[in-house]
Every structure is written in C-alpha cells, then in structure tokens.
Amino acid sequence: MTIDNKDTVKHLNKLIETCKDGEYGFRSCAENTKSESLRSTFSKRAGECAEGARELQQQVVQCGGEPDTGGSASGAMHRGWVSVKGTLSGHSDQAMLDECERGEDAAMEAYRECLKEDLPTQVKTVVERQYQGVKRNHDQIRDLRNRMKAAS
C-alpha cells in the first residue's frame, strides 16, 4: 500500500466510524422515541448510515487497507449521553431530535474535514455524494425538531 493510500484509508476509516456512530445513534433514538413516524425516520436513517459505512469499507479494501467495523469512542459517549438525557426527559421526542441533530452536526464536520484532504478522484466522488446525504439528513432532522418545538 502506498503512502497516499495509507492516508486515504486513514481518512476513510474515520468516516466509517462516523457512519457507524450515526447508525448506532439513530437506532438508539428509534428505540426510545414515542412517535411511530419518528421511529420510522430514525430507522431509515440508521439503515442509510449502515449502507454508507459499507460503501466506505469497500473503498478502503480497494485502496488495499483494512476497513474499520465499529464506531468511535466519542460516538459511544454521545450515545451514552443520549441514553441518560432520554431517561431524564422521559425519552421525549424533542430530546431525541435534539441529539440526532447534534450527531448530524458532528457527521457534517467529519465529512467536511475529509473533503479537505487530497483523495483519489473515485474516493472523493463517493465522499462528496455521501456528504450531500448527510446534509440532507441534518436538514430533515433540524426541520422536524423546529416543527416539534413550534407545535409545543
């Protein structure tokens, strides 16, 4: 594996952790929300995050690297915080949306940082496409949160 590929693998593995964190976080929120429509939204987002991780893992293999398979320590801490906050708030849908948006903020930042790197064209194309999906997810979660706040 070339030095360039090692760097690419390192950056992709960070994004895999981000995707896995999103998957686990959305699943946790789906399990704790009271709203069936939010449960469906969170479950769908968890599936999209899992698919994003699989796609990035394939890119790592194509670069000759070993793909990460789990989330990050900070993601695990965030999920723990979601669980504690959810328990304290009675697992309110508003709290779940707030935490999902916070997680999506972190995901957008991770993708922005990766896109600053010198990545091979095919990898950059995948990362850019996934970043657009993360932005859509963030905006949807933000809009759901804002609507819920306005209705209460």
PDB file of C-alpha atoms in Angstrom:
ATOM      1  CA  MET A   1       0.000   0.000   0.000  1.00  0.00           C
ATOM      2  CA  THR A   2       1.410   3.395  -0.955  1.00  0.00           C
ATOM      3  CA  ILE A   3       1.739   6.294   1.468  1.00  0.00           C
ATOM      4  CA  ASP A   4      -1.103   8.075  -0.357  1.00  0.00           C
ATOM      5  CA  ASN A   5      -3.300   5.004   0.079  1.00  0.00           C
ATOM      6  CA  LYS A   6      -2.427   4.817   3.783  1.00  0.00           C
ATOM      7  CA  ASP A   7      -3.629   8.393   4.235  1.00  0.00           C
ATOM      8  CA  THR A   8      -6.767   7.714   2.208  1.00  0.00           C
ATOM      9  CA  VAL A   9      -7.508   4.590   4.270  1.00  0.00           C
ATOM     10  CA  LYS A  10      -6.989   6.570   7.491  1.00  0.00           C
ATOM     11  CA  HIS A  11      -9.449   9.269   6.365  1.00  0.00           C
ATOM     12  CA  LEU A  12     -11.989   6.742   5.129  1.00  0.00           C
ATOM     13  CA  ASN A  13     -11.786   4.772   8.371  1.00  0.00           C
ATOM     14  CA  LYS A  14     -12.607   7.950  10.318  1.00  0.00           C
ATOM     15  CA  LEU A  15     -15.706   8.361   8.147  1.00  0.00           C
ATOM     16  CA  ILE A  16     -16.632   4.705   8.669  1.00  0.00           C
ATOM     17  CA  GLU A  17     -16.570   5.371  12.424  1.00  0.00           C
ATOM     18  CA  THR A  18     -18.755   8.428  11.829  1.00  0.00           C
ATOM     19  CA  CYS A  19     -21.240   6.361   9.819  1.00  0.00           C
ATOM     20  CA  LYS A  20     -21.316   3.622  12.439  1.00  0.00           C
ATOM     21  CA  ASP A  21     -21.816   6.243  15.166  1.00  0.00           C
ATOM     22  CA  GLY A  22     -24.767   7.603  13.161  1.00  0.00           C
ATOM     23  CA  GLU A  23     -26.196   4.142  12.653  1.00  0.00           C
ATOM     24  CA  TYR A  24     -25.992   3.285  16.349  1.00  0.00           C
ATOM     25  CA  GLY A  25     -27.261   6.712  17.407  1.00  0.00           C
ATOM     26  CA  PHE A  26     -30.269   6.662  15.092  1.00  0.00           C
ATOM     27  CA  ARG A  27     -31.105   3.099  16.172  1.00  0.00           C
ATOM     28  CA  SER A  28     -30.957   4.139  19.817  1.00  0.00           C
ATOM     29  CA  CYS A  29     -33.263   7.079  19.152  1.00  0.00           C
ATOM     30  CA  ALA A  30     -35.647   4.851  17.159  1.00  0.00           C
ATOM     31  CA  GLU A  31     -35.853   2.503  20.143  1.00  0.00           C
ATOM     32  CA  ASN A  32     -36.587   5.351  22.553  1.00  0.00           C
ATOM     33  CA  THR A  33     -38.957   7.631  20.652  1.00  0.00           C
ATOM     34  CA  LYS A  34     -42.673   7.595  21.284  1.00  0.00           C
ATOM     35  CA  SER A  35     -43.639   8.663  17.763  1.00  0.00           C
ATOM     36  CA  GLU A  36     -44.126   5.970  15.138  1.00  0.00           C
ATOM     37  CA  SER A  37     -43.257   8.411  12.332  1.00  0.00           C
ATOM     38  CA  LEU A  38     -40.008   9.412  14.091  1.00  0.00           C
ATOM     39  CA  ARG A  39     -39.229   5.748  14.754  1.00  0.00           C
ATOM     40  CA  SER A  40     -39.570   5.124  11.030  1.00  0.00           C
ATOM     41  CA  THR A  41     -37.430   8.162  10.151  1.00  0.00           C
ATOM     42  CA  PHE A  42     -34.720   7.220  12.640  1.00  0.00           C
ATOM     43  CA  SER A  43     -34.700   3.585  11.485  1.00  0.00           C
ATOM     44  CA  LYS A  44     -34.395   4.671   7.859  1.00  0.00           C
ATOM     45  CA  ARG A  45     -31.505   6.996   8.714  1.00  0.00           C
ATOM     46  CA  ALA A  46     -29.791   4.182  10.647  1.00  0.00           C
ATOM     47  CA  GLY A  47     -30.025   1.987   7.551  1.00  0.00           C
ATOM     48  CA  GLU A  48     -28.608   4.744   5.351  1.00  0.00           C
ATOM     49  CA  CYS A  49     -25.686   5.219   7.741  1.00  0.00           C
ATOM     50  CA  ALA A  50     -25.011   1.457   7.682  1.00  0.00           C
ATOM     51  CA  GLU A  51     -25.058   1.479   3.882  1.00  0.00           C
ATOM     52  CA  GLY A  52     -22.690   4.467   3.830  1.00  0.00           C
ATOM     53  CA  ALA A  53     -20.264   2.598   6.095  1.00  0.00           C
ATOM     54  CA  ARG A  54     -20.386  -0.464   3.804  1.00  0.00           C
ATOM     55  CA  GLU A  55     -19.657   1.680   0.767  1.00  0.00           C
ATOM     56  CA  LEU A  56     -16.688   3.317   2.503  1.00  0.00           C
ATOM     57  CA  GLN A  57     -15.426  -0.081   3.670  1.00  0.00           C
ATOM     58  CA  GLN A  58     -15.383  -1.194   0.027  1.00  0.00           C
ATOM     59  CA  GLN A  59     -13.349   1.882  -0.858  1.00  0.00           C
ATOM     60  CA  VAL A  60     -10.837   1.030   1.889  1.00  0.00           C
ATOM     61  CA  VAL A  61     -10.462  -2.506   0.536  1.00  0.00           C
ATOM     62  CA  GLN A  62      -9.958  -1.127  -2.991  1.00  0.00           C
ATOM     63  CA  CYS A  63      -7.161   1.050  -1.578  1.00  0.00           C
ATOM     64  CA  GLY A  64      -5.539  -2.054  -0.087  1.00  0.00           C
ATOM     65  CA  GLY A  65      -6.444  -1.272   3.514  1.00  0.00           C
ATOM     66  CA  GLU A  66      -8.277  -2.880   6.400  1.00  0.00           C
ATOM     67  CA  PRO A  67     -11.654  -1.193   6.981  1.00  0.00           C
ATOM     68  CA  ASP A  68     -12.910  -0.248  10.443  1.00  0.00           C
ATOM     69  CA  THR A  69     -16.058  -2.038  11.500  1.00  0.00           C
ATOM     70  CA  GLY A  70     -17.210  -0.085  14.571  1.00  0.00           C
ATOM     71  CA  GLY A  71     -17.953   3.349  15.859  1.00  0.00           C
ATOM     72  CA  SER A  72     -15.746   5.725  17.776  1.00  0.00           C
ATOM     73  CA  ALA A  73     -15.243   6.207  21.499  1.00  0.00           C
ATOM     74  CA  SER A  74     -16.716   9.703  21.238  1.00  0.00           C
ATOM     75  CA  GLY A  75     -19.748   8.255  19.463  1.00  0.00           C
ATOM     76  CA  ALA A  76     -20.217   5.733  22.253  1.00  0.00           C
ATOM     77  CA  MET A  77     -20.002   8.561  24.782  1.00  0.00           C
ATOM     78  CA  HIS A  78     -22.582  10.565  22.811  1.00  0.00           C
ATOM     79  CA  ARG A  79     -24.936   7.566  22.738  1.00  0.00           C
ATOM     80  CA  GLY A  80     -24.472   7.215  26.487  1.00  0.00           C
ATOM     81  CA  TRP A  81     -25.378  10.870  26.873  1.00  0.00           C
ATOM     82  CA  VAL A  82     -28.436  10.362  24.643  1.00  0.00           C
ATOM     83  CA  SER A  83     -29.482   7.481  26.878  1.00  0.00           C
ATOM     84  CA  VAL A  84     -29.020   9.495  30.077  1.00  0.00           C
ATOM     85  CA  LYS A  85     -30.711  12.577  28.642  1.00  0.00           C
ATOM     86  CA  GLY A  86     -33.505  10.413  27.225  1.00  0.00           C
ATOM     87  CA  THR A  87     -34.081   8.835  30.618  1.00  0.00           C
ATOM     88  CA  LEU A  88     -34.115  12.220  32.357  1.00  0.00           C
ATOM     89  CA  SER A  89     -36.501  13.697  29.774  1.00  0.00           C
ATOM     90  CA  GLY A  90     -38.735  10.639  29.677  1.00  0.00           C
ATOM     91  CA  HIS A  91     -37.347   9.879  26.214  1.00  0.00           C
ATOM     92  CA  SER A  92     -39.140  12.884  24.765  1.00  0.00           C
ATOM     93  CA  ASP A  93     -39.233  13.079  21.001  1.00  0.00           C
ATOM     94  CA  GLN A  94     -37.854  16.613  21.230  1.00  0.00           C
ATOM     95  CA  ALA A  95     -34.801  15.353  23.152  1.00  0.00           C
ATOM     96  CA  MET A  96     -34.249  12.578  20.597  1.00  0.00           C
ATOM     97  CA  LEU A  97     -34.401  15.080  17.710  1.00  0.00           C
ATOM     98  CA  ASP A  98     -32.030  17.447  19.521  1.00  0.00           C
ATOM     99  CA  GLU A  99     -29.479  14.669  19.972  1.00  0.00           C
ATOM    100  CA  CYS A 100     -29.861  13.415  16.395  1.00  0.00           C
ATOM    101  CA  GLU A 101     -29.200  16.902  15.102  1.00  0.00           C
ATOM    102  CA  ARG A 102     -26.117  17.170  17.313  1.00  0.00           C
ATOM    103  CA  GLY A 103     -24.876  13.874  15.883  1.00  0.00           C
ATOM    104  CA  GLU A 104     -25.510  15.044  12.327  1.00  0.00           C
ATOM    105  CA  ASP A 105     -23.584  18.269  13.058  1.00  0.00           C
ATOM    106  CA  ALA A 106     -20.597  16.109  14.020  1.00  0.00           C
ATOM    107  CA  ALA A 107     -21.013  13.958  10.908  1.00  0.00           C
ATOM    108  CA  MET A 108     -21.097  17.004   8.622  1.00  0.00           C
ATOM    109  CA  GLU A 109     -17.898  18.284  10.218  1.00  0.00           C
ATOM    110  CA  ALA A 110     -16.161  14.911   9.757  1.00  0.00           C
ATOM    111  CA  TYR A 111     -17.096  14.860   6.068  1.00  0.00           C
ATOM    112  CA  ARG A 112     -16.009  18.492   5.587  1.00  0.00           C
ATOM    113  CA  GLU A 113     -12.626  17.683   7.115  1.00  0.00           C
ATOM    114  CA  CYS A 114     -12.197  14.606   4.921  1.00  0.00           C
ATOM    115  CA  LEU A 115     -13.080  16.555   1.780  1.00  0.00           C
ATOM    116  CA  LYS A 116     -10.198  18.959   2.514  1.00  0.00           C
ATOM    117  CA  GLU A 117      -7.785  16.052   2.032  1.00  0.00           C
ATOM    118  CA  ASP A 118      -6.059  15.033  -1.190  1.00  0.00           C
ATOM    119  CA  LEU A 119      -8.182  11.987  -2.031  1.00  0.00           C
ATOM    120  CA  PRO A 120      -8.191   9.891  -5.199  1.00  0.00           C
ATOM    121  CA  THR A 121     -10.911  11.055  -7.587  1.00  0.00           C
ATOM    122  CA  GLN A 122     -13.140   7.983  -7.201  1.00  0.00           C
ATOM    123  CA  VAL A 123     -12.926   8.206  -3.400  1.00  0.00           C
ATOM    124  CA  LYS A 124     -13.601  11.949  -3.366  1.00  0.00           C
ATOM    125  CA  THR A 125     -16.691  11.360  -5.534  1.00  0.00           C
ATOM    126  CA  VAL A 126     -18.079   8.840  -3.030  1.00  0.00           C
ATOM    127  CA  VAL A 127     -17.274  11.051  -0.041  1.00  0.00           C
ATOM    128  CA  GLU A 128     -18.840  14.126  -1.679  1.00  0.00           C
ATOM    129  CA  ARG A 129     -22.019  12.200  -2.546  1.00  0.00           C
ATOM    130  CA  GLN A 130     -22.274  10.876   1.000  1.00  0.00           C
ATOM    131  CA  TYR A 131     -21.666  14.364   2.396  1.00  0.00           C
ATOM    132  CA  GLN A 132     -24.657  15.638   0.428  1.00  0.00           C
ATOM    133  CA  GLY A 133     -26.739  12.871   2.022  1.00  0.00           C
ATOM    134  CA  VAL A 134     -25.510  13.806   5.496  1.00  0.00           C
ATOM    135  CA  LYS A 135     -26.518  17.426   4.830  1.00  0.00           C
ATOM    136  CA  ARG A 136     -29.999  16.296   3.714  1.00  0.00           C
ATOM    137  CA  ASN A 137     -30.332  14.150   6.857  1.00  0.00           C
ATOM    138  CA  HIS A 138     -29.226  17.050   9.047  1.00  0.00           C
ATOM    139  CA  ASP A 139     -31.674  19.444   7.429  1.00  0.00           C
ATOM    140  CA  GLN A 140     -34.553  16.981   7.733  1.00  0.00           C
ATOM    141  CA  ILE A 141     -33.828  16.344  11.412  1.00  0.00           C
ATOM    142  CA  ARG A 142     -33.445  20.090  12.059  1.00  0.00           C
ATOM    143  CA  ASP A 143     -36.756  20.822  10.319  1.00  0.00           C
ATOM    144  CA  LEU A 144     -38.552  18.074  12.275  1.00  0.00           C
ATOM    145  CA  ARG A 145     -37.088  19.451  15.508  1.00  0.00           C
ATOM    146  CA  ASN A 146     -38.134  23.001  14.660  1.00  0.00           C
ATOM    147  CA  ARG A 147     -41.682  21.928  13.757  1.00  0.00           C
ATOM    148  CA  MET A 148     -41.972  19.992  17.004  1.00  0.00           C
ATOM    149  CA  LYS A 149     -40.730  22.981  19.023  1.00  0.00           C
ATOM    150  CA  ALA A 150     -43.200  25.293  17.254  1.00  0.00           C
ATOM    151  CA  ALA A 151     -46.089  22.908  17.942  1.00  0.00           C
ATOM    152  CA  SER A 152     -45.380  22.675  21.673  1.00  0.00           C
TER     153      SER A 152
END
